[in-house]
Coordinates of C-alpha atoms and ligand atoms in Angstrom, one line a residue:
M1 CA 0.0 0.0 0.0
I2 CA 1.3 3.5 -0.9
N3 CA 1.9 5.6 2.3
G4 CA 3.1 8.9 0.9
R5 CA 6.3 8.9 3.0
L6 CA 8.2 10.9 0.4
R7 CA 5.9 13.8 -0.3
G8 CA 6.1 16.3 2.6
T9 CA 2.6 15.8 3.9
S10 CA 1.9 14.0 7.1
L11 CA -0.6 13.3 9.9
V12 CA 1.4 13.9 13.1
V13 CA 0.0 11.7 15.9
D14 CA 0.8 12.6 19.5
L15 CA 0.6 9.4 21.4
A16 CA 1.4 11.1 24.8
A17 CA -1.7 13.2 24.3
L18 CA -3.7 10.0 23.6
Q19 CA -2.4 8.4 26.8
H20 CA -3.1 11.6 28.7
N21 CA -6.7 11.5 27.5
I22 CA -7.2 7.9 28.6
Q23 CA -5.8 8.8 32.1
E24 CA -8.1 11.9 32.3
Q25 CA -11.1 9.7 31.6
K26 CA -9.9 7.0 34.0
K27 CA -9.6 9.5 36.8
A28 CA -13.3 10.5 36.4
L29 CA -14.6 6.9 36.7
P30 CA -14.9 4.6 39.7
A31 CA -11.6 2.8 40.5
N32 CA -12.6 -0.6 39.0
S33 CA -13.8 0.7 35.6
R34 CA -12.1 -0.6 32.5
I35 CA -11.6 1.4 29.3
L36 CA -11.9 -0.2 25.9
A37 CA -10.1 2.0 23.3
V38 CA -12.1 2.3 20.1
V39 CA -9.6 1.9 17.2
K40 CA -12.0 1.3 14.4
A41 CA -11.5 3.0 11.0
N42 CA -7.8 3.0 11.2
A43 CA -8.0 4.4 14.8
Y44 CA -10.1 7.3 13.6
G45 CA -7.5 7.9 10.8
N46 CA -4.5 7.9 13.2
G47 CA -3.2 4.4 12.4
L48 CA -4.6 1.2 13.8
V49 CA -1.5 -0.6 15.3
P50 CA 0.5 2.3 16.8
V51 CA -2.6 3.7 18.4
A52 CA -3.7 0.3 19.7
N53 CA -0.3 -0.3 21.3
A54 CA -0.2 3.2 22.8
A55 CA -3.7 2.9 24.2
L56 CA -2.9 -0.5 25.8
N57 CA 0.3 0.9 27.3
G58 CA -1.6 4.0 28.4
G59 CA -4.3 2.4 30.5
A60 CA -6.8 0.8 28.1
S61 CA -7.6 -2.8 28.9
G62 CA -9.0 -3.8 25.6
L63 CA -9.9 -2.6 22.1
C64 CA -13.0 -2.1 20.0
V65 CA -13.1 -2.2 16.2
A66 CA -16.0 -2.1 13.7
I67 CA -15.3 -5.2 11.6
L68 CA -13.5 -8.5 11.9
D69 CA -10.8 -7.6 9.3
E70 CA -9.7 -4.8 11.7
A71 CA -9.6 -7.2 14.6
L72 CA -7.5 -9.7 12.6
A73 CA -5.1 -6.9 11.6
L74 CA -4.5 -6.3 15.3
R75 CA -3.8 -10.1 15.8
D76 CA -1.5 -10.2 12.8
N77 CA 0.5 -7.4 14.4
G78 CA 1.0 -9.3 17.6
I79 CA -1.7 -7.6 19.6
A80 CA -3.4 -10.2 21.8
A81 CA -5.5 -7.9 24.0
M82 CA -9.3 -8.4 24.4
T83 CA -10.7 -7.1 21.1
L84 CA -14.4 -6.6 20.4
V85 CA -15.9 -6.3 16.9
L86 CA -18.8 -3.7 17.3
G87 CA -20.5 -4.5 14.0
I88 CA -22.3 -7.6 13.0
T89 CA -20.1 -10.4 11.6
P90 CA -21.5 -12.9 9.0
V91 CA -22.1 -16.2 10.9
E92 CA -19.9 -18.1 8.4
N93 CA -16.9 -15.9 9.5
A94 CA -17.5 -16.2 13.2
V95 CA -15.3 -19.4 13.5
I96 CA -12.3 -17.3 12.4
A97 CA -13.1 -14.9 15.3
A98 CA -13.5 -17.8 17.8
N99 CA -10.2 -19.4 16.8
A100 CA -8.4 -16.0 17.1
G101 CA -9.9 -15.2 20.5
I102 CA -11.8 -12.2 19.1
S103 CA -15.0 -11.2 20.7
L104 CA -18.1 -10.6 18.5
T105 CA -21.2 -8.5 18.9
V106 CA -24.4 -10.5 18.5
G107 CA -27.7 -8.7 18.0
S108 CA -30.2 -11.6 17.4
L109 CA -31.2 -15.0 18.6
D110 CA -31.3 -16.1 15.0
W111 CA -27.6 -15.5 14.6
L112 CA -26.8 -17.5 17.7
E113 CA -28.9 -20.4 16.6
Q114 CA -27.1 -20.4 13.2
Y115 CA -23.7 -20.5 14.9
H116 CA -24.9 -23.2 17.3
Q117 CA -25.8 -25.4 14.2
L118 CA -22.5 -24.5 12.4
A119 CA -20.4 -25.2 15.4
Q120 CA -21.7 -28.9 15.5
V121 CA -20.2 -29.3 12.0
I122 CA -17.1 -27.1 12.0
K123 CA -16.1 -27.7 15.6
P124 CA -14.2 -24.5 16.4
Q125 CA -11.0 -24.9 18.6
K126 CA -12.2 -22.4 21.1
P127 CA -15.6 -21.0 22.4
L128 CA -16.8 -17.9 20.7
K129 CA -16.7 -14.8 23.0
V130 CA -20.0 -13.0 22.6
H131 CA -21.2 -9.6 23.6
L132 CA -24.9 -9.2 23.3
G133 CA -25.9 -5.9 21.8
V134 CA -29.0 -4.3 23.3
D135 CA -30.9 -1.8 21.2
S136 CA -32.2 0.6 23.8
G137 CA -33.0 3.3 21.2
M138 CA -30.2 3.7 18.8
G139 CA -32.1 1.6 16.2
R140 CA -29.0 0.2 14.6
I141 CA -28.3 -3.3 15.8
G142 CA -29.2 -5.4 18.9
F143 CA -32.0 -7.0 20.8
T144 CA -35.2 -5.1 20.9
D145 CA -37.1 -7.3 23.3
I146 CA -36.3 -8.7 26.7
A147 CA -37.8 -12.2 26.2
T148 CA -35.6 -12.8 23.2
F149 CA -32.6 -11.4 25.0
Q150 CA -33.2 -13.9 27.8
Q151 CA -33.4 -16.8 25.3
A152 CA -30.1 -15.7 23.9
V153 CA -28.5 -15.7 27.3
E154 CA -29.7 -19.2 27.8
L155 CA -28.4 -20.4 24.4
L156 CA -25.0 -18.9 25.4
E157 CA -24.7 -21.7 28.0
N158 CA -23.8 -24.1 25.2
P159 CA -20.1 -25.0 25.2
E160 CA -19.3 -23.3 21.8
F161 CA -20.1 -19.9 23.4
E162 CA -18.6 -17.8 26.1
F163 CA -20.9 -15.0 27.4
E164 CA -18.3 -12.3 27.8
G165 CA -20.3 -9.1 27.6
M166 CA -23.4 -7.1 27.0
F167 CA -23.7 -3.5 25.9
T168 CA -25.8 -0.7 24.5
H169 CA -25.1 2.4 22.5
F170 CA -26.6 5.9 22.9
A171 CA -28.0 8.1 20.1
T172 CA -28.0 11.4 21.9
A173 CA -25.4 11.3 24.7
D174 CA -23.8 14.4 23.1
S175 CA -27.0 16.5 23.2
P176 CA -27.9 19.2 25.7
D177 CA -31.4 17.7 25.8
D178 CA -31.1 14.4 27.8
A179 CA -34.7 13.2 27.7
Y180 CA -34.0 10.6 25.0
F181 CA -30.8 9.6 26.7
K182 CA -32.7 8.9 30.0
R183 CA -35.2 6.7 28.2
Q184 CA -32.4 4.7 26.7
V185 CA -30.8 4.3 30.2
Q186 CA -34.1 3.0 31.6
Q187 CA -34.5 0.5 28.7
W188 CA -30.9 -0.7 29.2
Q189 CA -31.5 -1.1 33.0
K190 CA -34.4 -3.5 32.2
Y191 CA -32.1 -5.8 30.3
I192 CA -29.6 -5.8 33.1
D193 CA -32.3 -6.6 35.6
S194 CA -33.7 -9.4 33.4
I195 CA -30.8 -11.8 33.9
E196 CA -29.4 -13.4 36.9
N197 CA -25.7 -13.4 36.2
L198 CA -24.1 -10.5 34.4
P199 CA -21.2 -11.2 32.1
P200 CA -17.7 -9.9 32.9
Y201 CA -18.0 -6.9 30.6
V202 CA -21.0 -4.7 30.9
H203 CA -20.7 -1.5 28.9
M204 CA -22.9 1.4 27.8
A205 CA -20.8 4.5 27.6
N206 CA -19.3 6.0 24.5
S207 CA -17.1 9.1 24.7
A208 CA -20.1 11.5 25.2
T209 CA -21.5 9.4 28.0
G210 CA -18.0 9.3 29.6
L211 CA -17.9 13.1 29.4
W212 CA -21.4 14.3 30.3
H213 CA -23.2 11.4 32.0
Q214 CA -20.6 10.0 34.4
G215 CA -23.2 9.8 37.2
V216 CA -25.5 7.4 35.3
I217 CA -23.0 4.8 34.1
T218 CA -24.4 1.5 35.3
A219 CA -21.6 -0.5 33.8
N220 CA -18.0 -1.5 34.6
T221 CA -16.5 -0.7 31.2
I222 CA -16.5 2.3 28.9
R223 CA -15.8 2.5 25.1
M224 CA -13.6 5.5 24.5
G225 CA -13.6 6.7 21.0
I226 CA -13.4 10.3 19.8
S227 CA -12.5 11.7 23.2
M228 CA -9.4 9.5 23.3
Y229 CA -8.3 11.4 20.2
G230 CA -8.8 14.7 22.1
Q231 CA -11.9 15.7 20.2
N232 CA -15.3 16.9 21.5
P233 CA -18.0 14.4 20.5
S234 CA -20.6 17.2 20.5
G235 CA -18.6 19.5 18.2
R236 CA -19.1 22.7 20.0
D237 CA -22.6 22.0 21.6
L238 CA -21.3 21.0 25.0
K239 CA -18.2 22.0 26.9
L240 CA -15.6 19.4 27.6
T241 CA -15.6 18.2 31.2
L242 CA -12.1 16.6 31.0
D243 CA -8.8 18.1 30.0
L244 CA -8.5 16.5 26.6
Q245 CA -5.5 17.2 24.3
P246 CA -5.9 16.9 20.5
V247 CA -3.9 14.0 19.2
S248 CA -3.8 14.6 15.4
S249 CA -2.2 17.4 13.4
L250 CA -2.3 17.5 9.6
V251 CA 0.9 19.1 8.3
S252 CA 2.2 19.8 4.8
S253 CA 4.9 21.9 3.3
I254 CA 5.5 24.3 0.5
V255 CA 6.7 22.4 -2.7
F256 CA 6.5 25.3 -5.1
V257 CA 6.4 29.1 -4.6
K258 CA 6.1 31.9 -7.1
K259 CA 5.1 35.6 -7.4
L260 CA 1.6 35.6 -8.9
K261 CA 1.1 38.7 -11.1
A262 CA -2.0 40.8 -10.7
G263 CA -4.7 39.6 -13.0
R264 CA -3.5 35.9 -13.1
S265 CA -5.9 33.2 -11.9
V266 CA -5.5 30.1 -9.9
S267 CA -6.7 26.5 -10.1
Y268 CA -9.7 24.8 -11.8
G269 CA -12.5 27.1 -12.9
A270 CA -10.1 30.0 -12.5
T271 CA -12.3 31.1 -9.6
Y272 CA -9.5 33.1 -7.9
T273 CA -7.8 36.1 -9.6
A274 CA -5.0 38.1 -7.9
A275 CA -5.9 41.7 -7.4
K276 CA -2.3 42.6 -7.0
D277 CA 1.1 40.9 -7.2
E278 CA 1.4 38.3 -4.4
W279 CA 3.3 35.3 -3.2
L280 CA 1.6 32.0 -3.9
A281 CA 2.6 28.6 -2.6
T282 CA 1.6 25.1 -3.8
L283 CA 1.1 22.3 -1.2
P284 CA 1.3 18.6 -2.0
I285 CA -2.2 17.7 -0.5
G286 CA -5.7 17.7 -1.9
Y287 CA -9.1 16.1 -1.6
A288 CA -7.8 12.6 -2.4
D289 CA -5.8 12.8 0.8
G290 CA -9.0 13.6 2.8
Y291 CA -8.7 17.4 2.8
P292 CA -12.2 18.1 1.5
R293 CA -12.6 20.0 -1.8
C294 CA -15.2 22.1 0.0
M295 CA -12.4 23.6 2.1
T296 CA -12.0 26.0 -0.9
G297 CA -12.2 29.5 0.8
F298 CA -10.8 28.3 4.1
K299 CA -7.3 28.9 5.5
V300 CA -4.1 27.2 6.6
L301 CA -1.3 28.3 9.0
V302 CA 2.2 29.3 7.8
D303 CA 4.7 30.4 10.4
G304 CA 1.9 31.2 12.9
Q305 CA -0.2 33.2 10.4
F306 CA -3.5 32.4 8.8
C307 CA -3.2 32.2 5.0
D308 CA -6.1 31.9 2.6
I309 CA -6.6 29.0 0.2
A310 CA -6.5 30.4 -3.3
G311 CA -8.9 28.9 -5.8
R312 CA -10.2 25.3 -5.7
V313 CA -8.6 22.5 -3.8
C314 CA -7.4 20.0 -6.4
M315 CA -7.1 16.2 -6.0
D316 CA -3.5 16.2 -5.0
Q317 CA -2.4 19.8 -4.6
M318 CA -3.7 23.1 -3.5
M319 CA -2.6 26.7 -3.5
V320 CA -2.3 29.2 -0.7
K321 CA -1.6 33.0 -0.5
L322 CA 1.5 33.9 1.5
P323 CA 2.0 37.2 3.3
K324 CA 5.6 37.3 2.1
Y325 CA 8.1 34.9 0.4
Y326 CA 8.7 31.6 2.2
P327 CA 11.0 29.0 0.7
V328 CA 10.2 25.5 -0.5
G329 CA 10.1 23.2 2.5
T330 CA 8.4 25.6 4.8
P331 CA 5.9 23.7 7.0
V332 CA 2.2 24.4 6.6
V333 CA -0.4 23.4 9.2
L334 CA -3.8 22.4 7.9
M335 CA -5.0 21.1 11.3
G336 CA -3.2 21.8 14.5
K337 CA -1.1 24.5 16.0
S338 CA 1.4 27.0 14.5
G339 CA 2.8 29.7 16.8
D340 CA -0.1 30.8 19.0
K341 CA -2.7 30.0 16.3
E342 CA -4.7 26.8 15.9
I343 CA -7.0 25.2 13.3
T344 CA -9.0 22.4 15.0
A345 CA -10.8 19.4 13.6
N346 CA -14.0 21.3 14.6
D347 CA -13.0 24.3 12.5
L348 CA -12.5 22.1 9.5
A349 CA -15.7 20.2 10.1
E350 CA -17.7 23.4 10.4
Q351 CA -16.4 24.7 7.1
A352 CA -17.0 21.3 5.4
G353 CA -20.5 21.0 6.9
T354 CA -19.7 17.8 8.7
I355 CA -18.4 16.6 12.1
N356 CA -14.8 16.2 13.5
Y357 CA -15.2 12.4 13.3
E358 CA -15.5 12.5 9.5
I359 CA -12.6 14.9 9.1
L360 CA -10.3 12.5 11.0
T361 CA -11.5 9.3 9.4
N362 CA -11.3 10.7 5.9
I363 CA -7.5 11.2 6.0
S364 CA -6.4 8.7 3.4
N365 CA -3.5 6.2 3.2
R366 CA -1.5 8.6 1.0
V367 CA -0.9 10.7 4.0
H368 CA 2.1 9.4 6.0
R369 CA 1.5 9.0 9.7
V370 CA 4.2 10.2 12.0
Y371 CA 4.2 9.2 15.7
H372 CA 5.7 11.1 18.5
Y373 CA 5.3 11.6 22.2
S374 CA 4.8 15.3 23.0
N375 CA 6.7 15.1 26.3
D376 CA 9.8 13.4 24.7
Ligands
PLP1 C1 -17.9 4.0 17.2 C2 -18.5 3.5 18.4 C3 -18.1 4.0 19.7 C4 -17.2 5.1 19.9 O1 -17.9 6.3 19.7 P1 -17.3 7.7 20.2 O2 -18.4 8.7 20.0 O3 -16.2 8.0 19.3 O4 -16.9 7.6 21.6 C5 -18.6 3.3 20.8 N1 -19.5 2.3 20.7 C6 -20.0 1.9 19.5 C7 -20.9 0.8 19.4 C8 -19.5 2.5 18.3 O5 -19.9 2.0 17.2

């Protein structure tokens, strides 16, 4: 896979900040709580394996991914920690998970019955670790009635299964209005009360719940996603309650610089025309790298100063106006700090009409990831 090591554009990932964020969340929870680090989607764009290792070294006791392929990539890289696949895995692939000791989310009795049949034929080497998903109001996956949930718990007593966990997921934990959230908590509590023996992992909290609903967490484990990366799950709607530090910075550099004459235009559509002579730099990053085309009209940071993007963002390159001459090689910050100025993932998200999650996860493989510890 091409990783763009040689082009002067990188995503700088501060693993000390990541570990700091885990510790911050840990301090706010009861002493026996566990944190599962959510590293799906290439660790929210930051790189699956380095982030998983840093999270485990920094206080997380396990990992969550979205799909079985991501879990197997962790195992292939020597990571043996508890790993839960949050999405639904096709029954026919579940044996792979069982044999690799990967935990799967199960959301229906049907699925369990099919695996029960399959296991008689295939005879997996190890029991399949199951987390039952409870749909308390998210409407995505999981059990929607208690009687079926209880039947599932019963079926899990068969030797091909290990009942390792149960969990739910909130739809509005990042909203100032908590009425819907409270109804979900009530629903969830009914499922907890409906069984005699709870499994080892009981989890309900995503980042937003860990930030704004600490008092209602009736579980021993939290799933820490966007907050581990130092981002606010609500965008700007709610104030952070923990001292979170941003983990990811997107940095490029000038590859070409010229004096643009008054009257000359820039980029596709010739939408920008210089009113006077000015310095113009070209950067080796574009929308195919995950810097959205709709950032046209936004700004970057050069030497601690905001500089306007000139004309349309191209697939692989973009142009910015400089306040004065800067040489080829000068760093340019598209997300992160430069001097006393900062462009946050939220700033980018607002301009692009999306959320900070999408800004991070869209950064493509062509952007080289660089890892460091800010307190080195
Ligand atoms: C993605 C995901 C999370 C993490 O969400 P954040 O908002 O990033 O904390 C937690 N639980 C489930 C089920 C998820 O799909």
